[in-house]
PDB file of C-alpha atoms in Angstrom:
ATOM      1  CA  MET N   1       0.704  30.165  15.866  1.00  0.00           C
ATOM      2  CA  ASP N   2       2.333  26.718  15.654  1.00  0.00           C
ATOM      3  CA  ARG N   3       4.099  25.159  12.688  1.00  0.00           C
ATOM      4  CA  ASN N   4       0.988  23.272  11.555  1.00  0.00           C
ATOM      5  CA  ASP N   5      -0.887  26.565  11.372  1.00  0.00           C
ATOM      6  CA  HIS N   6       1.882  28.125   9.258  1.00  0.00           C
ATOM      7  CA  LEU N   7       1.750  25.180   6.858  1.00  0.00           C
ATOM      8  CA  ARG N   8      -2.043  25.215   6.683  1.00  0.00           C
ATOM      9  CA  ASP N   9      -2.246  28.977   6.113  1.00  0.00           C
ATOM     10  CA  PHE N  10       0.208  28.777   3.239  1.00  0.00           C
ATOM     11  CA  PHE N  11      -1.220  25.780   1.381  1.00  0.00           C
ATOM     12  CA  ASP N  12      -4.831  26.865   1.932  1.00  0.00           C
ATOM     13  CA  SER N  13      -4.237  30.361   0.541  1.00  0.00           C
ATOM     14  CA  PRO N  14      -5.659  31.105  -2.942  1.00  0.00           C
ATOM     15  CA  PHE N  15      -2.290  32.510  -4.068  1.00  0.00           C
ATOM     16  CA  ALA N  16      -0.406  29.341  -3.104  1.00  0.00           C
ATOM     17  CA  GLU N  17      -2.998  27.195  -4.869  1.00  0.00           C
ATOM     18  CA  ASP N  18      -2.711  29.221  -8.094  1.00  0.00           C
ATOM     19  CA  TYR N  19       1.081  29.442  -7.887  1.00  0.00           C
ATOM     20  CA  ILE N  20       1.528  25.710  -7.291  1.00  0.00           C
ATOM     21  CA  SER N  21      -0.937  24.906 -10.081  1.00  0.00           C
ATOM     22  CA  CYS N  22       0.995  27.073 -12.571  1.00  0.00           C
ATOM     23  CA  MET N  23       4.346  25.646 -11.483  1.00  0.00           C
ATOM     24  CA  ASP N  24       2.913  22.134 -11.689  1.00  0.00           C
ATOM     25  CA  LEU N  25       1.821  22.657 -15.296  1.00  0.00           C
ATOM     26  CA  ALA N  26       5.175  24.189 -16.235  1.00  0.00           C
ATOM     27  CA  VAL N  27       7.167  21.356 -14.673  1.00  0.00           C
ATOM     28  CA  ARG N  28       5.023  18.634 -16.242  1.00  0.00           C
ATOM     29  CA  HIS N  29       5.173  20.276 -19.665  1.00  0.00           C
ATOM     30  CA  SER N  30       8.964  20.577 -19.460  1.00  0.00           C
ATOM     31  CA  VAL N  31       9.483  17.059 -18.121  1.00  0.00           C
ATOM     32  CA  THR N  32       7.243  15.605 -20.823  1.00  0.00           C
ATOM     33  CA  GLY N  33       9.339  17.300 -23.523  1.00  0.00           C
ATOM     34  CA  ILE N  34      12.657  16.313 -21.945  1.00  0.00           C
ATOM     35  CA  SER N  35      11.652  12.687 -21.400  1.00  0.00           C
ATOM     36  CA  ALA N  36      10.320  12.388 -24.980  1.00  0.00           C
ATOM     37  CA  SER N  37      13.634  13.693 -26.313  1.00  0.00           C
ATOM     38  CA  CYS N  38      15.487  11.261 -24.067  1.00  0.00           C
ATOM     39  CA  GLU N  39      13.535   8.349 -25.525  1.00  0.00           C
ATOM     40  CA  LEU N  40      14.627   9.366 -29.039  1.00  0.00           C
ATOM     41  CA  LEU N  41      18.209   9.763 -27.877  1.00  0.00           C
ATOM     42  CA  ARG N  42      18.045   6.365 -26.167  1.00  0.00           C
ATOM     43  CA  GLU N  43      17.006   4.703 -29.429  1.00  0.00           C
ATOM     44  CA  LEU N  44      19.991   6.270 -31.161  1.00  0.00           C
ATOM     45  CA  ALA N  45      22.298   5.326 -28.290  1.00  0.00           C
ATOM     46  CA  GLU N  46      21.164   1.707 -28.441  1.00  0.00           C
ATOM     47  CA  LYS N  47      22.126   1.574 -32.126  1.00  0.00           C
ATOM     48  CA  HIS N  48      25.172   3.808 -32.382  1.00  0.00           C
ATOM     49  CA  GLY N  49      26.012   5.078 -28.896  1.00  0.00           C
ATOM     50  CA  THR N  50      28.157   3.948 -25.992  1.00  0.00           C
ATOM     51  CA  ALA N  51      27.497   2.986 -22.394  1.00  0.00           C
ATOM     52  CA  SER N  52      28.436   6.547 -21.407  1.00  0.00           C
ATOM     53  CA  ASP N  53      25.736   7.939 -23.691  1.00  0.00           C
ATOM     54  CA  ARG N  54      23.131   5.717 -22.040  1.00  0.00           C
ATOM     55  CA  GLU N  55      24.348   6.728 -18.569  1.00  0.00           C
ATOM     56  CA  LEU N  56      23.980  10.412 -19.475  1.00  0.00           C
ATOM     57  CA  ILE N  57      20.405   9.807 -20.641  1.00  0.00           C
ATOM     58  CA  ASP N  58      19.616   7.947 -17.408  1.00  0.00           C
ATOM     59  CA  GLY N  59      21.074  10.873 -15.473  1.00  0.00           C
ATOM     60  CA  ILE N  60      18.786  13.330 -17.272  1.00  0.00           C
ATOM     61  CA  MET N  61      15.760  11.157 -16.500  1.00  0.00           C
ATOM     62  CA  THR N  62      16.775  10.986 -12.843  1.00  0.00           C
ATOM     63  CA  MET N  63      16.955  14.798 -12.720  1.00  0.00           C
ATOM     64  CA  CYS N  64      13.460  14.876 -14.216  1.00  0.00           C
ATOM     65  CA  CYS N  65      12.348  12.769 -11.268  1.00  0.00           C
ATOM     66  CA  GLU N  66      13.741  15.430  -8.934  1.00  0.00           C
ATOM     67  CA  LEU N  67      11.636  18.069 -10.694  1.00  0.00           C
ATOM     68  CA  MET N  68       8.568  15.845 -10.495  1.00  0.00           C
ATOM     69  CA  ARG N  69       9.125  15.191  -6.777  1.00  0.00           C
ATOM     70  CA  ASN N  70       8.483  18.800  -5.795  1.00  0.00           C
ATOM     71  CA  ALA N  71       5.555  19.040  -8.216  1.00  0.00           C
ATOM     72  CA  GLU N  72       3.885  15.858  -6.950  1.00  0.00           C
ATOM     73  CA  LEU N  73       4.345  16.659  -3.273  1.00  0.00           C
ATOM     74  CA  SER N  74       3.097  20.223  -3.710  1.00  0.00           C
ATOM     75  CA  ARG N  75       0.029  18.983  -5.558  1.00  0.00           C
ATOM     76  CA  ALA N  76      -0.627  16.384  -2.848  1.00  0.00           C
ATOM     77  CA  LEU N  77      -0.347  18.986  -0.098  1.00  0.00           C
ATOM     78  CA  THR N  78      -2.892  21.266  -1.765  1.00  0.00           C
ATOM     79  CA  ALA N  79      -5.320  18.496  -2.784  1.00  0.00           C
ATOM     80  CA  ASP N  80      -8.967  18.863  -1.803  1.00  0.00           C
ATOM     81  CA  PRO N  81      -9.668  16.177   0.847  1.00  0.00           C
ATOM     82  CA  ALA N  82     -13.131  15.571  -0.598  1.00  0.00           C
ATOM     83  CA  GLU N  83     -11.664  14.920  -4.054  1.00  0.00           C
ATOM     84  CA  VAL N  84      -8.972  12.661  -2.626  1.00  0.00           C
ATOM     85  CA  ARG N  85     -11.532  10.559  -0.774  1.00  0.00           C
ATOM     86  CA  ALA N  86     -13.846  10.474  -3.794  1.00  0.00           C
ATOM     87  CA  GLY N  87     -10.973   9.055  -5.826  1.00  0.00           C
ATOM     88  CA  SER N  88      -9.965   6.493  -3.200  1.00  0.00           C
ATOM     89  CA  CYS N  89     -10.048   2.772  -3.891  1.00  0.00           C
ATOM     90  CA  ILE N  90     -10.173  -0.565  -2.086  1.00  0.00           C
ATOM     91  CA  LEU N  91      -6.736  -2.026  -1.340  1.00  0.00           C
ATOM     92  CA  ARG N  92      -5.668  -5.356   0.117  1.00  0.00           C
ATOM     93  CA  THR N  93      -3.120  -4.513   2.783  1.00  0.00           C
ATOM     94  CA  ASP N  94      -0.977  -7.613   2.248  1.00  0.00           C
ATOM     95  CA  THR N  95      -0.713  -7.019  -1.498  1.00  0.00           C
ATOM     96  CA  PHE N  96      -0.160  -3.286  -1.150  1.00  0.00           C
ATOM     97  CA  LEU N  97       2.637  -3.666   1.407  1.00  0.00           C
ATOM     98  CA  SER N  98       4.344  -6.468  -0.524  1.00  0.00           C
ATOM     99  CA  ASP N  99       4.296  -4.452  -3.743  1.00  0.00           C
ATOM    100  CA  PHE N 100       5.453  -1.349  -1.881  1.00  0.00           C
ATOM    101  CA  ALA N 101       8.514  -3.138  -0.463  1.00  0.00           C
ATOM    102  CA  LYS N 102       9.488  -4.577  -3.851  1.00  0.00           C
ATOM    103  CA  ASN N 103       9.095  -1.257  -5.637  1.00  0.00           C
ATOM    104  CA  CYS N 104      11.197   0.576  -3.044  1.00  0.00           C
ATOM    105  CA  GLU N 105      14.046  -1.896  -3.443  1.00  0.00           C
ATOM    106  CA  ARG N 106      13.828  -1.735  -7.240  1.00  0.00           C
ATOM    107  CA  ALA N 107      13.721   2.068  -7.466  1.00  0.00           C
ATOM    108  CA  SER N 108      16.649   2.480  -5.048  1.00  0.00           C
ATOM    109  CA  SER N 109      18.687  -0.393  -6.542  1.00  0.00           C
ATOM    110  CA  GLY N 110      18.678  -2.185  -3.199  1.00  0.00           C
ATOM    111  CA  ARG N 111      19.736   0.777  -1.054  1.00  0.00           C
ATOM    112  CA  CYS N 112      16.345   0.631   0.662  1.00  0.00           C
ATOM    113  CA  SER N 113      15.669  -2.805   2.121  1.00  0.00           C
ATOM    114  CA  ILE N 114      12.227  -3.472   3.614  1.00  0.00           C
ATOM    115  CA  THR N 115      11.290  -6.523   5.664  1.00  0.00           C
ATOM    116  CA  LEU N 116       7.592  -7.353   5.977  1.00  0.00           C
ATOM    117  CA  SER N 117       6.463  -8.341   9.458  1.00  0.00           C
ATOM    118  CA  GLY N 118       2.848  -9.212  10.143  1.00  0.00           C
ATOM    119  CA  SER N 119       0.703  -8.319   7.175  1.00  0.00           C
ATOM    120  CA  PRO N 120      -2.813  -9.756   7.608  1.00  0.00           C
ATOM    121  CA  LEU N 121      -5.418  -9.686   4.885  1.00  0.00           C
ATOM    122  CA  LEU N 122      -7.386  -6.499   5.491  1.00  0.00           C
ATOM    123  CA  TYR N 123      -9.359  -4.364   3.060  1.00  0.00           C
ATOM    124  CA  ILE N 124      -8.977  -0.605   3.331  1.00  0.00           C
ATOM    125  CA  ARG N 125     -10.360   2.281   1.315  1.00  0.00           C
ATOM    126  CA  THR N 126      -7.740   4.945   0.742  1.00  0.00           C
ATOM    127  CA  GLY N 127      -5.732   6.806  -1.893  1.00  0.00           C
ATOM    128  CA  ARG N 128      -2.973   4.464  -3.086  1.00  0.00           C
ATOM    129  CA  GLU N 129      -0.675   7.200  -4.423  1.00  0.00           C
ATOM    130  CA  LEU N 130      -0.994   9.561  -1.473  1.00  0.00           C
ATOM    131  CA  LEU N 131      -0.468   6.715   1.006  1.00  0.00           C
ATOM    132  CA  SER N 132       2.649   5.713  -0.931  1.00  0.00           C
ATOM    133  CA  PHE N 133       3.983   9.272  -0.801  1.00  0.00           C
ATOM    134  CA  MET N 134       3.509   9.387   2.989  1.00  0.00           C
ATOM    135  CA  LEU N 135       5.544   6.225   3.442  1.00  0.00           C
ATOM    136  CA  LEU N 136       8.136   7.202   0.834  1.00  0.00           C
ATOM    137  CA  SER N 137       8.673  10.631   2.418  1.00  0.00           C
ATOM    138  CA  PHE N 138       9.616   8.906   5.680  1.00  0.00           C
ATOM    139  CA  ILE N 139      11.937   6.498   3.851  1.00  0.00           C
ATOM    140  CA  ARG N 140      13.612   9.178   1.742  1.00  0.00           C
ATOM    141  CA  ARG N 141      14.424  11.421   4.691  1.00  0.00           C
ATOM    142  CA  ARG N 142      16.174   8.606   6.537  1.00  0.00           C
ATOM    143  CA  LEU N 143      17.800   7.050   3.504  1.00  0.00           C
ATOM    144  CA  THR N 144      19.368  10.386   2.601  1.00  0.00           C
ATOM    145  CA  ALA N 145      20.971  10.632   6.058  1.00  0.00           C
ATOM    146  CA  ALA N 146      21.828   6.930   6.526  1.00  0.00           C
ATOM    147  CA  PRO N 147      25.493   5.827   6.596  1.00  0.00           C
ATOM    148  CA  GLY N 148      26.560   4.954   3.085  1.00  0.00           C
ATOM    149  CA  GLY N 149      23.147   5.894   1.754  1.00  0.00           C
ATOM    150  CA  ARG N 150      21.717   2.495   2.732  1.00  0.00           C
ATOM    151  CA  ALA N 151      19.024   1.730   5.293  1.00  0.00           C
ATOM    152  CA  GLU N 152      16.890  -1.167   6.450  1.00  0.00           C
ATOM    153  CA  PHE N 153      13.229  -0.806   7.313  1.00  0.00           C
ATOM    154  CA  GLU N 154      10.473  -2.970   8.743  1.00  0.00           C
ATOM    155  CA  LEU N 155       6.911  -2.647   7.469  1.00  0.00           C
ATOM    156  CA  SER N 156       3.974  -4.212   9.271  1.00  0.00           C
ATOM    157  CA  CYS N 157       0.205  -4.032   9.501  1.00  0.00           C
ATOM    158  CA  ALA N 158      -2.193  -4.998  12.276  1.00  0.00           C
ATOM    159  CA  GLU N 159      -5.878  -4.625  13.031  1.00  0.00           C
ATOM    160  CA  ARG N 160      -6.398  -2.631  16.206  1.00  0.00           C
ATOM    161  CA  ASN N 161      -9.247  -0.547  17.636  1.00  0.00           C
ATOM    162  CA  GLY N 162     -11.251  -0.664  14.421  1.00  0.00           C
ATOM    163  CA  SER N 163      -8.351   0.481  12.266  1.00  0.00           C
ATOM    164  CA  ALA N 164      -5.663  -0.963  10.070  1.00  0.00           C
ATOM    165  CA  GLU N 165      -2.396   0.213  11.600  1.00  0.00           C
ATOM    166  CA  ILE N 166       0.465   0.394   9.123  1.00  0.00           C
ATOM    167  CA  LYS N 167       3.812   0.851  10.838  1.00  0.00           C
ATOM    168  CA  LEU N 168       7.073   1.671   9.071  1.00  0.00           C
ATOM    169  CA  SER N 169      10.203   1.507  11.237  1.00  0.00           C
ATOM    170  CA  CYS N 170      13.777   2.427  10.358  1.00  0.00           C
ATOM    171  CA  LEU N 171      16.120  -0.275  11.678  1.00  0.00           C
ATOM    172  CA  THR N 172      19.290   1.601  10.716  1.00  0.00           C
ATOM    173  CA  ASP N 173      20.723   4.016  13.263  1.00  0.00           C
ATOM    174  CA  VAL N 174      20.292   7.494  11.767  1.00  0.00           C
ATOM    175  CA  SER N 175      21.301  10.564  13.739  1.00  0.00           C
ATOM    176  CA  GLU N 176      18.587  13.171  14.194  1.00  0.00           C
ATOM    177  CA  ASP N 177      21.212  15.851  13.473  1.00  0.00           C
ATOM    178  CA  ASP N 178      21.739  14.378  10.006  1.00  0.00           C
ATOM    179  CA  LEU N 179      18.018  14.742   9.259  1.00  0.00           C
ATOM    180  CA  ILE N 180      18.106  18.528   9.629  1.00  0.00           C
ATOM    181  CA  GLY N 181      18.821  21.039   6.918  1.00  0.00           C
ATOM    182  CA  GLN N 182      18.652  18.766   3.874  1.00  0.00           C
ATOM    183  CA  PRO N 183      17.777  20.628   0.643  1.00  0.00           C
ATOM    184  CA  GLU N 184      14.423  18.901   0.256  1.00  0.00           C
ATOM    185  CA  LEU N 185      10.893  20.215   0.004  1.00  0.00           C
ATOM    186  CA  LEU N 186       9.655  20.931   3.519  1.00  0.00           C
ATOM    187  CA  SER N 187      12.619  19.123   5.092  1.00  0.00           C
ATOM    188  CA  GLU N 188      12.212  21.414   8.079  1.00  0.00           C
ATOM    189  CA  TYR N 189       8.568  20.333   8.518  1.00  0.00           C
ATOM    190  CA  PRO N 190       8.495  16.521   8.261  1.00  0.00           C
ATOM    191  CA  ALA N 191       5.866  15.909  10.958  1.00  0.00           C
ATOM    192  CA  GLU N 192       3.667  18.753   9.727  1.00  0.00           C
ATOM    193  CA  MET N 193       3.953  17.527   6.149  1.00  0.00           C
ATOM    194  CA  THR N 194       2.915  14.020   7.196  1.00  0.00           C
ATOM    195  CA  ALA N 195      -0.012  15.407   9.176  1.00  0.00           C
ATOM    196  CA  ARG N 196      -1.119  17.418   6.143  1.00  0.00           C
ATOM    197  CA  LEU N 197      -1.022  14.371   3.858  1.00  0.00           C
ATOM    198  CA  ALA N 198      -2.891  12.331   6.487  1.00  0.00           C
ATOM    199  CA  GLU N 199      -5.575  15.015   6.647  1.00  0.00           C
ATOM    200  CA  ARG N 200      -6.004  14.812   2.856  1.00  0.00           C
ATOM    201  CA  LEU N 201      -6.511  11.056   3.156  1.00  0.00           C
ATOM    202  CA  GLY N 202      -8.773  11.181   6.189  1.00  0.00           C
ATOM    203  CA  VAL N 203      -6.439   9.029   8.312  1.00  0.00           C
ATOM    204  CA  SER N 204      -4.290   9.650  11.380  1.00  0.00           C
ATOM    205  CA  ALA N 205      -0.505   9.495  11.485  1.00  0.00           C
ATOM    206  CA  GLU N 206       2.134   9.637  14.198  1.00  0.00           C
ATOM    207  CA  THR N 207       5.772  10.305  13.363  1.00  0.00           C
ATOM    208  CA  GLY N 208       8.459   9.217  15.814  1.00  0.00           C
ATOM    209  CA  SER N 209      12.234   9.474  15.657  1.00  0.00           C
ATOM    210  CA  SER N 210      12.484   6.112  13.907  1.00  0.00           C
ATOM    211  CA  SER N 211       8.934   5.122  12.969  1.00  0.00           C
ATOM    212  CA  LEU N 212       5.779   6.210  11.203  1.00  0.00           C
ATOM    213  CA  LEU N 213       2.375   4.869  12.266  1.00  0.00           C
ATOM    214  CA  ILE N 214      -0.620   5.343   9.974  1.00  0.00           C
ATOM    215  CA  CYS N 215      -4.101   4.378  11.196  1.00  0.00           C
ATOM    216  CA  ILE N 216      -6.736   3.831   8.520  1.00  0.00           C
ATOM    217  CA  PRO N 217     -10.328   3.266   9.735  1.00  0.00           C
ATOM    218  CA  LEU N 218     -11.865  -0.068   8.797  1.00  0.00           C
ATOM    219  CA  PRO N 219     -15.589  -0.494   7.988  1.00  0.00           C
ATOM    220  CA  ASP N 220     -17.484  -0.108  11.269  1.00  0.00           C
ATOM    221  CA  GLY N 221     -20.044  -2.804  10.581  1.00  0.00           C
ATOM    222  CA  VAL N 222     -22.847  -0.239  10.749  1.00  0.00           C
ATOM    223  CA  SER N 223     -22.380   1.664   7.496  1.00  0.00           C
ATOM    224  CA  PRO N 224     -23.815   0.032   4.361  1.00  0.00           C
ATOM    225  CA  ALA N 225     -21.319  -2.378   2.827  1.00  0.00           C
ATOM    226  CA  VAL N 226     -19.891  -1.522  -0.575  1.00  0.00           C
ATOM    227  CA  VAL N 227     -19.459  -4.450  -2.941  1.00  0.00           C
ATOM    228  CA  GLU N 228     -16.261  -3.593  -4.764  1.00  0.00           C
ATOM    229  CA  LEU N 229     -13.244  -5.510  -5.976  1.00  0.00           C
ATOM    230  CA  PRO N 230      -9.795  -4.366  -4.835  1.00  0.00           C
ATOM    231  CA  ALA N 231      -8.318  -1.832  -7.240  1.00  0.00           C
ATOM    232  CA  PRO N 232      -6.039  -3.353  -9.886  1.00  0.00           C
ATOM    233  CA  ALA N 233      -2.424  -2.248  -9.851  1.00  0.00           C
ATOM    234  CA  ALA N 234      -1.952   0.905 -11.892  1.00  0.00           C
ATOM    235  CA  GLU N 235      -0.072   0.624 -15.164  1.00  0.00           C
ATOM    236  CA  GLU N 236       3.622   1.111 -14.497  1.00  0.00           C
ATOM    237  CA  THR N 237       5.041   4.426 -15.704  1.00  0.00           C
ATOM    238  CA  PHE N 238       8.540   5.833 -15.347  1.00  0.00           C
ATOM    239  CA  PHE N 239       7.388   8.785 -13.238  1.00  0.00           C
ATOM    240  CA  ASN N 240       5.752   6.673 -10.539  1.00  0.00           C
ATOM    241  CA  PRO N 241       5.994   7.586  -6.822  1.00  0.00           C
ATOM    242  CA  PHE N 242       8.910   5.187  -6.251  1.00  0.00           C
ATOM    243  CA  ASN N 243      11.148   6.555  -9.016  1.00  0.00           C
ATOM    244  CA  ILE N 244      10.172  10.110  -8.123  1.00  0.00           C
ATOM    245  CA  MET N 245      11.126   9.648  -4.467  1.00  0.00           C
ATOM    246  CA  LEU N 246      14.002   7.146  -4.595  1.00  0.00           C
ATOM    247  CA  ARG N 247      15.624   6.928  -8.025  1.00  0.00           C
ATOM    248  CA  ASP N 248      18.347   9.476  -7.181  1.00  0.00           C
ATOM    249  CA  MET N 249      19.273   7.296  -4.182  1.00  0.00           C
ATOM    250  CA  ARG N 250      20.797   4.666  -6.509  1.00  0.00           C
TER     251      ARG N 250
END
């Protein structure tokens, strides 16, 4: 049995599904209460507190992001592919990639720098959040191991063989030895985790030592066309994929 089989057997088991669902509810309930209390404390700190008080509140919120990271990734890994695809939306690749790069830099306070290279106007149907988590998982693993906690990436998109190929490359030299043994969810199974997320989305993905290639099928010209506007950007919330995956990198 290979590593993919081990991963699949675990996440497809009824016990794992129930356990992750219960843990997910517990984490979200706790984080909701903590973050609400932090908002009240922040209001008091703005009026009567000090910079140190505000830094402590920010630190608590960052730790909440760490709790949410495991919850979000676990939920994504156990998601029903049919439900994921039913909830997919139309995205413009140029807009999605541009927004992705900006949000990564903002959430990491500039520690993650992404250069866009070749981003044609293509329309793809996919799950925005799950696609973001795939890309962010690659970034986080390398950013954590990068010298000084800073790394440069290149993000591009091209149309090839009936698919939109999104390629994310790490331009900073990161030792493979430094990528092993980090205390992160499934840090020992990065390729298998990516493959699992790709399966949920109905796309293909290849993970190399310094790059991630995601191939998303384009309309084949035979299937009936769907008249649909690109999905509007979701309302910004604090616990978005970028803060969840990169905020503690600041």
